[in-house]
Coordinates of C-alpha atoms in Angstrom, one line a residue:
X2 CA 0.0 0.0 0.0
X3 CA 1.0 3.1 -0.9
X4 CA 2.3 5.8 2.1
X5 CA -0.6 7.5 3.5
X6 CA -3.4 5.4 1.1
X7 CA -6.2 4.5 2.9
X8 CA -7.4 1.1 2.7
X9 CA -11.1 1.2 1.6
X10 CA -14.0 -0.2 4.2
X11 CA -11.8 0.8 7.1
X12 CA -15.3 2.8 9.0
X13 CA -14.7 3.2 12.7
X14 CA -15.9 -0.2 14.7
X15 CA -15.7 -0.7 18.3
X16 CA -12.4 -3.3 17.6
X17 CA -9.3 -3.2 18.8
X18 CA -6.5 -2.2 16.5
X19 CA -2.9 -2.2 16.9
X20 CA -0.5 0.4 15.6
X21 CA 2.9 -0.3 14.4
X22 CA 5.5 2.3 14.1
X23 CA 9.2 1.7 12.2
X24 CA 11.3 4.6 12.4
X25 CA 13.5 4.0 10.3
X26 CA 16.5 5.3 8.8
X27 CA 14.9 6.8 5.2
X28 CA 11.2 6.5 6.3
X29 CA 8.8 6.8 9.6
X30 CA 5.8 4.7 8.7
X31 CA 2.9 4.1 10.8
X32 CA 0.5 1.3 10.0
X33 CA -2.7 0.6 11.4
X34 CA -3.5 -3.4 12.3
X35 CA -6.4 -5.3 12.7
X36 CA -7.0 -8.5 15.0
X37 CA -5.9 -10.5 11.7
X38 CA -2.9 -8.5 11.1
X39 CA -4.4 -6.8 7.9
X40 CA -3.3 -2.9 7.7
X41 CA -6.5 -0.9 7.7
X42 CA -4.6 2.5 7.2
X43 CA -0.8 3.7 6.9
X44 CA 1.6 6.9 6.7
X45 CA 4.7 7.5 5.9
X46 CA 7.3 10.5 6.1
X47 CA 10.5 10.9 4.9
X48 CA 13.4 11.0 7.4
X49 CA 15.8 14.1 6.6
X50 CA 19.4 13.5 7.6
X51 CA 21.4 16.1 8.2
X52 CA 25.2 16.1 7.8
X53 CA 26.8 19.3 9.0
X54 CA 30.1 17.8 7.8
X55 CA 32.2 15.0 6.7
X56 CA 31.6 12.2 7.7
X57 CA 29.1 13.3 10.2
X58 CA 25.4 12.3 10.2
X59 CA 22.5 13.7 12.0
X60 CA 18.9 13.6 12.9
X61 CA 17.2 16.7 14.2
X62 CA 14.9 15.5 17.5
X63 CA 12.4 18.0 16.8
X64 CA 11.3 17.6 13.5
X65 CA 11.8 13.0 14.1
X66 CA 9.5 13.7 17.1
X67 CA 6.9 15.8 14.7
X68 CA 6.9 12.9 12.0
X69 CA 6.5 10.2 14.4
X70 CA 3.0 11.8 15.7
X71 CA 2.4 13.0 12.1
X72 CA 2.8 9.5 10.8
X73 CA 0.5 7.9 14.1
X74 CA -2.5 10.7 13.4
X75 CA -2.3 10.0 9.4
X76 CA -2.7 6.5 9.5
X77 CA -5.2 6.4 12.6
X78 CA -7.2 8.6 10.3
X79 CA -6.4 7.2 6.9
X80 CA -7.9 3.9 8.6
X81 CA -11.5 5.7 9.3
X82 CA -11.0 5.2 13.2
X83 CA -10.7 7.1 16.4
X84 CA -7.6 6.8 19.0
X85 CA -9.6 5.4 21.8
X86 CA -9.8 2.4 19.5
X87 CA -5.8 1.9 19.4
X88 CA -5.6 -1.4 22.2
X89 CA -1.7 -0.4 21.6
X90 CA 1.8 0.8 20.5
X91 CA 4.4 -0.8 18.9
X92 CA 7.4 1.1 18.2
X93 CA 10.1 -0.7 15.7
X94 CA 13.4 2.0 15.7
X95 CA 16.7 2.5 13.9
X96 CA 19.7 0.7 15.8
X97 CA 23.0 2.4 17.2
X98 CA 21.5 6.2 16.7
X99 CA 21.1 7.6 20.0
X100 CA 20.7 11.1 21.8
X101 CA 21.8 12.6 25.6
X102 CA 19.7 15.0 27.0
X103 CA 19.7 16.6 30.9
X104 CA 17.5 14.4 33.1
X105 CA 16.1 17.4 34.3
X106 CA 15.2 19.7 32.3
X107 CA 14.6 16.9 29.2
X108 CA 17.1 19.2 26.6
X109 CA 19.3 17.4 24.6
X110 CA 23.1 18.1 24.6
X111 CA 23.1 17.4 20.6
X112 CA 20.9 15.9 17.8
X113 CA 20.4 12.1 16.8
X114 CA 24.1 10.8 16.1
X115 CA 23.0 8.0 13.1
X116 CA 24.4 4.7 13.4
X117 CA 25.9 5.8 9.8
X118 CA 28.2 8.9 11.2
X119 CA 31.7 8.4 10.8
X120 CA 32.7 11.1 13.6
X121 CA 34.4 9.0 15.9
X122 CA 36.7 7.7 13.1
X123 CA 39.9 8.5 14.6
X124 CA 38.8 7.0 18.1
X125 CA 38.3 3.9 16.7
X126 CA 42.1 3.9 15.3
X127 CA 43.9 5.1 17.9
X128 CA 42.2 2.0 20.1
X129 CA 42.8 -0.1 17.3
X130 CA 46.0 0.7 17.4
X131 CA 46.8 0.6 20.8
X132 CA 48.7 -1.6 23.6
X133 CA 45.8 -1.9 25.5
X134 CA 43.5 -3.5 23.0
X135 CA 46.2 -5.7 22.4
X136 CA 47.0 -6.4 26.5
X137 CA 43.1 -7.3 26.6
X138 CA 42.7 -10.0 23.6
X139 CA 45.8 -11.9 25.2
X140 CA 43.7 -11.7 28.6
X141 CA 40.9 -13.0 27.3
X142 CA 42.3 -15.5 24.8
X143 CA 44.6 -17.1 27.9
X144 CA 40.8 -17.2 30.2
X145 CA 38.9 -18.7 27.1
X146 CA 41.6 -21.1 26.6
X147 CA 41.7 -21.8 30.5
X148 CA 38.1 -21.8 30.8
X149 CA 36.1 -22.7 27.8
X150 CA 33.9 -20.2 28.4
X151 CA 33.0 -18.3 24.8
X152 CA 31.8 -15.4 27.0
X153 CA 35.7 -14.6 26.7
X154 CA 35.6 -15.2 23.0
X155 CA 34.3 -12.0 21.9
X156 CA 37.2 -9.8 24.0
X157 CA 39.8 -12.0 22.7
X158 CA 39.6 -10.2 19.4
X159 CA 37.6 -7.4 20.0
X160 CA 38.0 -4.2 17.4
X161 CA 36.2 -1.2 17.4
X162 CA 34.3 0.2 14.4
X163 CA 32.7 3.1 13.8
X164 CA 29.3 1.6 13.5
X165 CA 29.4 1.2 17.2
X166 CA 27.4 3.6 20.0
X167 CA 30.3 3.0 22.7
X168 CA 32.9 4.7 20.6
X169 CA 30.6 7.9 19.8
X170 CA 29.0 7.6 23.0
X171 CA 32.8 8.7 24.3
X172 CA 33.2 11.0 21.6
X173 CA 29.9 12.8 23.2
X174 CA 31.4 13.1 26.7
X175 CA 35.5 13.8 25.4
X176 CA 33.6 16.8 23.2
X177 CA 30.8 17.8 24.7
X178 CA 31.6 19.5 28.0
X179 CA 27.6 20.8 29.0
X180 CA 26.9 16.5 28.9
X181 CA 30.3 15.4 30.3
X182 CA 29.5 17.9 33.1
X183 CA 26.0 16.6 33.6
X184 CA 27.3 12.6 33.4
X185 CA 29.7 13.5 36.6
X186 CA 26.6 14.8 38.2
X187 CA 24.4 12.3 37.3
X188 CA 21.9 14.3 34.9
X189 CA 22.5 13.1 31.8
X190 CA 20.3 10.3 30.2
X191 CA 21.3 8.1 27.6
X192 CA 19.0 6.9 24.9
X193 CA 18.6 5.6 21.6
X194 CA 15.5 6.0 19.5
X195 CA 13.1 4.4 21.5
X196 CA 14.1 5.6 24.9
X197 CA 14.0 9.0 24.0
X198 CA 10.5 8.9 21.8
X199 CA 9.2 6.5 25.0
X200 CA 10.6 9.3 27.3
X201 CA 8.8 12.2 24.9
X202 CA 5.3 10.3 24.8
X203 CA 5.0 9.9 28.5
X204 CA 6.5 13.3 29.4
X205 CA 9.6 12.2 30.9
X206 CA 7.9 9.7 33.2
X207 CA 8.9 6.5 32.0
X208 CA 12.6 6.0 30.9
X209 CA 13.9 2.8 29.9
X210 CA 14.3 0.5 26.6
X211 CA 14.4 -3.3 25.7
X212 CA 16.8 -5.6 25.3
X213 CA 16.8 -5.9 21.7
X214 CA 17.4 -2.2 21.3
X215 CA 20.0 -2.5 24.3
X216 CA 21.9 -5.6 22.7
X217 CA 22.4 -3.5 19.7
X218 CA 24.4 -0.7 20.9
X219 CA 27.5 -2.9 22.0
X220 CA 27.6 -1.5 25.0
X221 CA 25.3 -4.0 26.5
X222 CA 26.8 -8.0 27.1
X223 CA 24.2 -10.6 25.9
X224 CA 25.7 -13.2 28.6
X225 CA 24.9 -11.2 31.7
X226 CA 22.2 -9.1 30.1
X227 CA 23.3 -6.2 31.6
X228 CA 24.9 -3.2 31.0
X229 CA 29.0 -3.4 29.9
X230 CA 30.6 -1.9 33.3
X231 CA 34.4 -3.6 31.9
X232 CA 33.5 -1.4 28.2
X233 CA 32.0 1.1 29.8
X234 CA 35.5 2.0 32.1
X235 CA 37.5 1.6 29.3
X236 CA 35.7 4.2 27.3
X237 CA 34.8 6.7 30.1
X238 CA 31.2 6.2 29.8
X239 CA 29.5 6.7 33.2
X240 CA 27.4 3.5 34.2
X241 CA 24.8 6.1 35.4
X242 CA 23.9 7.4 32.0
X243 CA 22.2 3.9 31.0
X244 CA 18.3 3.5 31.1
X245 CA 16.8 0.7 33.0
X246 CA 16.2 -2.9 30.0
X247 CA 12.4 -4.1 30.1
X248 CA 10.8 -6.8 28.2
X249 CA 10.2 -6.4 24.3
X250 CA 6.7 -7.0 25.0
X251 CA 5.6 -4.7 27.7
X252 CA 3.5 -2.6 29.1
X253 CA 5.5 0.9 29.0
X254 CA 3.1 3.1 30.1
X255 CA 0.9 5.4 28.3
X256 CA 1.1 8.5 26.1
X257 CA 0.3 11.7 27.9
X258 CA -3.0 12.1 27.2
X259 CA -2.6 15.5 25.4
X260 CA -0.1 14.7 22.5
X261 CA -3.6 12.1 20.9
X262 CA -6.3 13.8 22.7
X263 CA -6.3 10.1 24.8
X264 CA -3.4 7.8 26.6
X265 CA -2.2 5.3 24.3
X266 CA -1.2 2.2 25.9
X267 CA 2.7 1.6 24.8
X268 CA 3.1 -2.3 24.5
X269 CA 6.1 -2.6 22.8
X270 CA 9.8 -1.4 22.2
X271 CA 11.9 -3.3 19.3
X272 CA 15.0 -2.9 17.4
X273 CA 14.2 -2.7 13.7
X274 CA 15.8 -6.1 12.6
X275 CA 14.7 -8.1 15.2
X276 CA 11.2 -6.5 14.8
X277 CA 11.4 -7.7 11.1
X278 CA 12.2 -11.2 12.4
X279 CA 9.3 -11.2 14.6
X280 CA 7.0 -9.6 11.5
X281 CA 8.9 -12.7 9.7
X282 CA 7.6 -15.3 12.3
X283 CA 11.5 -16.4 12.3
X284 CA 10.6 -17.8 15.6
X285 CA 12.5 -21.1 15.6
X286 CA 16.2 -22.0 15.8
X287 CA 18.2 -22.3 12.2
X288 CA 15.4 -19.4 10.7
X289 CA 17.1 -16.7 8.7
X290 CA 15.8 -13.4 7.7
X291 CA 17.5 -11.4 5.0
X292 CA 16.7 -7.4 5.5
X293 CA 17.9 -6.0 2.3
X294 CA 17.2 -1.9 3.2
X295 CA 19.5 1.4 3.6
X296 CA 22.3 -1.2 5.2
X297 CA 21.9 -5.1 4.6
X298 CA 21.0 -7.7 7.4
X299 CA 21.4 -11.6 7.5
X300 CA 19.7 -13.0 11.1
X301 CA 19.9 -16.4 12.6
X302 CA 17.4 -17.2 15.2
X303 CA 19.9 -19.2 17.3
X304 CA 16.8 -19.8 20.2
X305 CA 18.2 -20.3 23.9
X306 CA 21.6 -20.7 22.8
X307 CA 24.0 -17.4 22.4
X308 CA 26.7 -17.8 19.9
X309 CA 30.1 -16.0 21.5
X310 CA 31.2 -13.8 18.4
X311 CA 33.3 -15.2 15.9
X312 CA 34.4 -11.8 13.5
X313 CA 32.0 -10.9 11.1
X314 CA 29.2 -12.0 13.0
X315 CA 27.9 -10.8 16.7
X316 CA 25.2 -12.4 19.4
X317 CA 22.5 -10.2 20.1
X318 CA 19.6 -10.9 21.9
X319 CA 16.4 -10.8 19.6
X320 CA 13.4 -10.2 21.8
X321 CA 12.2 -11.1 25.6
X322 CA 9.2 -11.8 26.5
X323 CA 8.4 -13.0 30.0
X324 CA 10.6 -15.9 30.9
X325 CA 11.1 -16.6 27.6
X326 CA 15.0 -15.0 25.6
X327 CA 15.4 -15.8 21.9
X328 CA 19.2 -15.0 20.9
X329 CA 19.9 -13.9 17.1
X330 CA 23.3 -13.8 15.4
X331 CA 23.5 -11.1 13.2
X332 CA 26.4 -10.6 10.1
X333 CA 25.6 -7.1 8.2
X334 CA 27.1 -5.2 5.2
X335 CA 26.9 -1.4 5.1
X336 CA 25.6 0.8 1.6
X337 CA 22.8 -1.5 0.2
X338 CA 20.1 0.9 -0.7
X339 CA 22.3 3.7 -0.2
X340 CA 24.1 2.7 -3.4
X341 CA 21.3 2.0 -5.4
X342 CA 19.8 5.5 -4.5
X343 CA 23.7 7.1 -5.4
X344 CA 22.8 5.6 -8.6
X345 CA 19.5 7.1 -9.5
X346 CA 20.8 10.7 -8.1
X347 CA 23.0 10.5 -10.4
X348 CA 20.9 9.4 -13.0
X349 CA 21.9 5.9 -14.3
X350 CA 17.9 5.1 -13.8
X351 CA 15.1 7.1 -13.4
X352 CA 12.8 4.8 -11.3
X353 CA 14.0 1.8 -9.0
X354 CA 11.9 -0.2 -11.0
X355 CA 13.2 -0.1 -13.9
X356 CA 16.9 -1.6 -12.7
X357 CA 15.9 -5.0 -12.8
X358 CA 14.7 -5.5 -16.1
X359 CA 18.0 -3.0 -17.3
X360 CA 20.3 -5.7 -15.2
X361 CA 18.5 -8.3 -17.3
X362 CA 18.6 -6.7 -20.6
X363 CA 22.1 -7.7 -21.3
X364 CA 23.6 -10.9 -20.8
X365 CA 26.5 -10.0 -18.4
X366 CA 28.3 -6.6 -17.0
X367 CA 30.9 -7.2 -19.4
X368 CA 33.4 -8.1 -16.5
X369 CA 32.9 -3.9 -14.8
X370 CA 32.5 -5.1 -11.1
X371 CA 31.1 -2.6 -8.8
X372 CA 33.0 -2.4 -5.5
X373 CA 31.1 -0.9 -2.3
X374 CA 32.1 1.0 0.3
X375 CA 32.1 -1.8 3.0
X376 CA 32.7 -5.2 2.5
X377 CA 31.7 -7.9 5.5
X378 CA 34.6 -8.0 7.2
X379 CA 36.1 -4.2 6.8
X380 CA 35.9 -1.4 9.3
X381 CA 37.7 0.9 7.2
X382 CA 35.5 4.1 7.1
X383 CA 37.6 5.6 4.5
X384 CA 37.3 2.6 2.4
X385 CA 35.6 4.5 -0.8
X386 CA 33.3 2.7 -3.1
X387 CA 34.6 2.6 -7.1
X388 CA 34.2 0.5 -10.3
X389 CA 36.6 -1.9 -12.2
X390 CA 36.9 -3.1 -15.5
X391 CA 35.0 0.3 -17.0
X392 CA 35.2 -0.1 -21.3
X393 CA 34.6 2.2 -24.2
X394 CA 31.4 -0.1 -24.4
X395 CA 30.4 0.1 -21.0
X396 CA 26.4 1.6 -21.0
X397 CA 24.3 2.2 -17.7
X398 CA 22.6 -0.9 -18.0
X399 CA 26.3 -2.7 -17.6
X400 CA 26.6 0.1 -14.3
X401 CA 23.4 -1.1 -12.9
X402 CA 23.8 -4.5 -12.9
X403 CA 27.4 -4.8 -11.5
X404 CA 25.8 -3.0 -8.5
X405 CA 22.8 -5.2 -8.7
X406 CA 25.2 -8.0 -8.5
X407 CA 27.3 -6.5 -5.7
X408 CA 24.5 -7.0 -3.5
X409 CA 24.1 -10.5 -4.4
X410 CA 27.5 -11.6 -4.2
X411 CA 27.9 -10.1 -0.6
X412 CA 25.2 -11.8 0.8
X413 CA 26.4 -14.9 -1.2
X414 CA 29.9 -13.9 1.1
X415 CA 28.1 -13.4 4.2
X416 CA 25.9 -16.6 3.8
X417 CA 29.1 -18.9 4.2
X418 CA 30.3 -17.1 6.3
X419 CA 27.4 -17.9 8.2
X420 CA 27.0 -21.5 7.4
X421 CA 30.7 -21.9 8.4
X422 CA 30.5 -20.2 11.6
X423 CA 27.0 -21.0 13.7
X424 CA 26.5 -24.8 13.5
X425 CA 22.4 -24.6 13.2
X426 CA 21.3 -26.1 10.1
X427 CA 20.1 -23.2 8.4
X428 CA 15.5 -23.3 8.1
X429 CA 13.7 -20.7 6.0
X430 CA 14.8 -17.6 5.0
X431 CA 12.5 -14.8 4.3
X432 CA 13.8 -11.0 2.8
X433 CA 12.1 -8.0 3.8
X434 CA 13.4 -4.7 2.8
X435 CA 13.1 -2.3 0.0
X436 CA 16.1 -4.0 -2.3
X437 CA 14.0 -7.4 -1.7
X438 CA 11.5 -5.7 -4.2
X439 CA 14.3 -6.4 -6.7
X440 CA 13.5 -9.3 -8.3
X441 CA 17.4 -9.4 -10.5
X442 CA 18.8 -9.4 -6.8
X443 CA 16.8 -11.9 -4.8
X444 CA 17.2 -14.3 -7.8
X445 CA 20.6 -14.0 -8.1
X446 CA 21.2 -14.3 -4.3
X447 CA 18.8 -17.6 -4.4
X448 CA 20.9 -19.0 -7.0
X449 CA 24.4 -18.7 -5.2
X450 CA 23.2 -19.7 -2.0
X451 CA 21.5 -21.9 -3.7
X452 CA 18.4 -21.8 -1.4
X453 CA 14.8 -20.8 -1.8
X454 CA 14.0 -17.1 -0.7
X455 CA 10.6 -16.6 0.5
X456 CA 9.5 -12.6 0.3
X457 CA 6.1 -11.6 1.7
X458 CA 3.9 -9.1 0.2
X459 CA 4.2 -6.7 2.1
X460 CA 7.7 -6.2 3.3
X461 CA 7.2 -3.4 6.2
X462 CA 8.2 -6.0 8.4
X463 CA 9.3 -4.2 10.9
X464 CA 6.4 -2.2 11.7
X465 CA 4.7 -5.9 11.5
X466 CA 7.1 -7.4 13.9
X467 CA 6.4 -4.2 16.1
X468 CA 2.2 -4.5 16.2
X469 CA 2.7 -8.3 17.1
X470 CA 4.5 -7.6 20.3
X471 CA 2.7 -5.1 21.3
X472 CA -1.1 -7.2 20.6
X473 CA 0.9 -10.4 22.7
X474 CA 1.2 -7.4 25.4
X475 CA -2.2 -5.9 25.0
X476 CA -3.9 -9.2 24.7
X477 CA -4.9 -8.2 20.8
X478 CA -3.1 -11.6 19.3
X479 CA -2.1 -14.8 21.4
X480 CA 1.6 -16.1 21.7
X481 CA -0.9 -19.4 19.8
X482 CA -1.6 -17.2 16.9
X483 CA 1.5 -15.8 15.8
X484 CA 3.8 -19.1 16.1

């Protein structure tokens, strides 16, 4: 469905309907679901990123806060219905981006730093670099080889990248003195996008976020489930700045009843990708979901069992609910979408569309290969992107494809790397994304792998993922219904 299209027949009922939000990192999209999971309404907004220099992305908190209620009130309204009929809210967000504001007075220090800014680039070298990182993986190499345990694994090679919150977290408080000041005094909240839109809705009352949003900043270990005190240390980062982790599917609180005219019941809080699993139903050990989007995703649901991290792929936790902790391990490669869109601005293709059948039209790229900024197992953030093998007889179509194919043949690299590394035999896999629309992409990725690709029709899985957990909260769908 389009952004913002009603569906038709949506008249105000006295059901209950479930609203799924995924703030993502080129869209904010609401959609409105029904006890049968069928969108009755949805809006979307573009997300603006600003980058007031190199290297350097942003999100102004201001105007993200004004498109998430935008998006909430379009769709509620788009669907025909009332608030008062909204049972609850699940909110799918953006990983790794994250804010500090003063505890009291609720200002932030600085916008959104995105999970794609590059700032702390020269942080991450010098630790790289230095005799400390080194001391700590012959530490931890000696204890995992003394005690078996893999919770020593990950330190014994640990590098930093610039993906990672905890190194621009201590870029914040080594450059900003107004939040390093209010750290030491214990005013300054942490948060990323949930926490702080959770914090916004309920007026500052509630503050806390989940543990799949937690797992995903790297600041949080998996094996303890608790905040990184060892990390934390290391990096300057005061232990005090950390919200309190609740389950995925949870009862939050409510939105103050002014900013919908009502109080909203909040059910849910969910990193994007594991929100996208959930929306998947990858709810059994060896499924695999395949998020082709702005950045590119390959999940394992790994159940009970947490894989220690083995390079190239990290444990996170996926969601929590009650007694119950499913574990995900997660490879990603960076400048998916964000390569196809640097080809239509500079106009190889006018529509998205079109690429596939243009990648089809010829029978090969005529040996140009496109090479991407990132590949699986660099951290390089001055790694530049570039194409080889460029002829007198080289036409768009031959650019297009080689970057059609790029995708494909990274997540053909990151699939073995995969099936090499976690020994779970490998279930279904299921795409979701906007690059899964691409049918020259997933056919080519099924071929290597050499593995069926299942793609739903409707690939907003995150906000999906995100209305389920908050219906098992809000008693809208059973735990029977959705597995």
């Amino acid at each position: 469905m389009p952004c913002g299209q009603p569906e038709s027949g949506g008249a105000a009922a006295p059901a209950r309907y479930v609203l799924g939000v995924d703030v993502g990192s080129t869209a904010v999209k609401c959609h409105v679901y029904d006890r049968v999971a069928a969108v009755r309404g949805s809006s979307c907004r573009k997300v603006e990123s600003l980058y007031p220099r190199p290297g350097w992305v942003e999100l102004d908190p201001e105007v993200l806060w004004s498109q998430f209620i935008g998006v909430i009130k379009e769709a509620v309204q788009a669907a025909g219905l009332h608030m008062r009929q909204v049972a609850g809210l699940g909110i799918s967000t953006q990983r790794a981006t994250f804010i500090t504001w003063h505890k009291k007075t609720g200002k932030p220090f600085h916008n959104f730093i995105s999970w794609q800014d590059l700032r702390s680039a020269e942080l991450v070298n010098s630790w790289n670099r230095s005799l400390l990182l080194k001391v700590i993986h012959v530490i931890f190499t000696m204890l995992h080889f003394l005690t078996g345990n893999d919770r020593y694994l990950a330190p014994s090679f640990l590098t930093f990248s610039t993906h990672q919150t905890s190194m621009k977290l201590s870029w914040v408080f080594k450059n900003i003195p107004e939040a390093d000041e209010a750290a030491k005094k214990n005013n300054c909240c942490f948060g990323t996008v949930d926490t702080w839109l959770l914090y916004r809705l309920t007026k500052g009352s509630v503050y806390a976020t989940d543990y799949s949003n937690a797992s995903s900043t790297g600041i949080f270990e998996p094996f303890t489930k608790c905040w990184n005190p060892t990390l934390s240390n290391l990096l300057s980062i005061p232990m005090s700045v950390y919200p309190p982790v609740k389950d995925t599917s949870f009862n939050f609180g409510s939105t103050d009843s002014e900013i919908f005219g009502v109080s909203v019941p909040i059910m849910s809080l969910v990193a994007d990708q594991q929100s996208a699993m959930f929306g998947e139903c990858c709810f059994h050990p060896g499924d695999v979901k395949l998020t082709m989007g702005t950045g590119g995703f390959w999940n394992i649901n790994t159940g009970g069992n947490l894989y220690a991290s083995k390079r190239d792929l990290y444990p996170l936790i996926g969601w929590k609910i009650g007694d119950e902790v499913v574990y995900i391990t997660e490879g990603c490669m960076s400048d998916i979408g964000n390569a196809i869109k640097w080809a239509q601005d500079i106009n190889l293709f006018t529509n998205v569309d079109e690429t596939a059948e243009m990648a089809r039209s010829i029978a090969d790229s005529q040996g140009v290969c496109f090479v991407p900024g990132f590949q699986v197992s660099a951290n390089d953030p001055c790694l530049c992107a570039s194409f080889m093998g460029l002829k007198p007889t080289t036409s768009r179509n031959h650019l297009v494809r080689a970057i059609l194919e790029s995708v494909a043949f990274r997540n053909k690299q990151l699939y073995d790397t995969i099936v090499k590394k976690v020994h779970i035999p490998l279930q279904t896999v299921r795409a979701d994304g906007g690059v899964s629309n691409n049918s020259f992409v997933m056919q080519m990725t099924s071929d290597l792998i050499n593995k069926k690709i299942e793609k739903p029709a409707n690939t907003d899985m995150s906000s999906l993922g995100a209305a389920f957990l908050a219906g098992l909260a809000s008693g809208g769908y059973s735990a029977g219904e959705e597995r």
